[in-house]
């Protein structure tokens, strides 16, 4: 029932790293698209492991809220 905004969160994390706790991990993406940690070598990705959704939504709305209003959205 609640949308998951993976891509907007990833982009927002680039501009405000405080939005998520991150961890360097060695990951692998399976054939069906699932991401999982592995221990095949050194960490090859930075993974967001914990966030506060309300903080992200406030940040995101602050960036794009005015544009949404101009388009007739919320």
C-alpha positions in Angstrom: 0.0 0.0 0.0 3.0 2.4 0.5 5.2 3.1 -2.5 8.9 2.3 -2.2 11.0 5.1 -3.8 14.3 3.3 -4.3 15.6 5.5 -7.1 14.7 8.8 -5.6 16.3 7.7 -2.3 19.5 6.7 -4.0 19.7 10.1 -5.8 18.8 12.0 -2.6 21.5 10.0 -0.7 24.1 11.5 -3.1 23.1 15.0 -2.2 22.5 14.4 1.5 24.4 11.4 2.9 22.8 12.0 6.4 19.5 10.6 5.0 20.7 6.9 5.5 23.1 4.9 7.5 25.3 3.2 5.0 27.7 0.2 5.0 30.4 -0.8 2.5 29.6 -4.4 1.4 30.5 -7.0 -1.2 27.2 -7.7 -3.0 25.9 -9.9 -5.8 22.8 -9.5 -7.9 21.0 -12.7 -8.7 19.5 -13.6 -12.0 16.1 -12.7 -10.7 17.3 -9.2 -9.6 17.7 -9.8 -5.9 20.7 -8.1 -4.2 22.4 -10.1 -1.5 25.6 -9.7 0.5 28.5 -12.1 -0.3 32.0 -12.5 0.9 33.8 -13.1 -2.4 36.2 -10.1 -2.1 36.5 -6.6 -0.9 33.5 -4.4 -0.5 32.3 -3.2 -4.0 29.2 -1.1 -3.0 27.9 1.3 -0.5 24.5 0.0 0.7 21.9 2.0 2.6 21.0 -0.1 5.6 18.7 2.1 7.6 16.7 5.2 7.0 14.0 7.3 8.6 11.2 7.5 6.0 9.7 10.7 7.3 13.1 12.5 7.0 13.4 11.4 3.4 9.9 12.4 2.5 10.4 15.8 4.0 13.7 16.2 2.1 12.1 15.0 -1.2 9.0 17.2 -0.8 11.3 20.2 -0.1 13.2 19.5 -3.4 10.2 18.8 -5.6 7.1 20.0 -3.8 6.9 23.3 -5.6 7.2 21.7 -9.0 4.5 19.2 -8.1 2.2 22.1 -7.1 2.8 23.8 -10.4 1.8 20.6 -12.2 -1.4 20.4 -10.3 -0.2 17.7 -7.8 -0.2 17.7 -4.1 
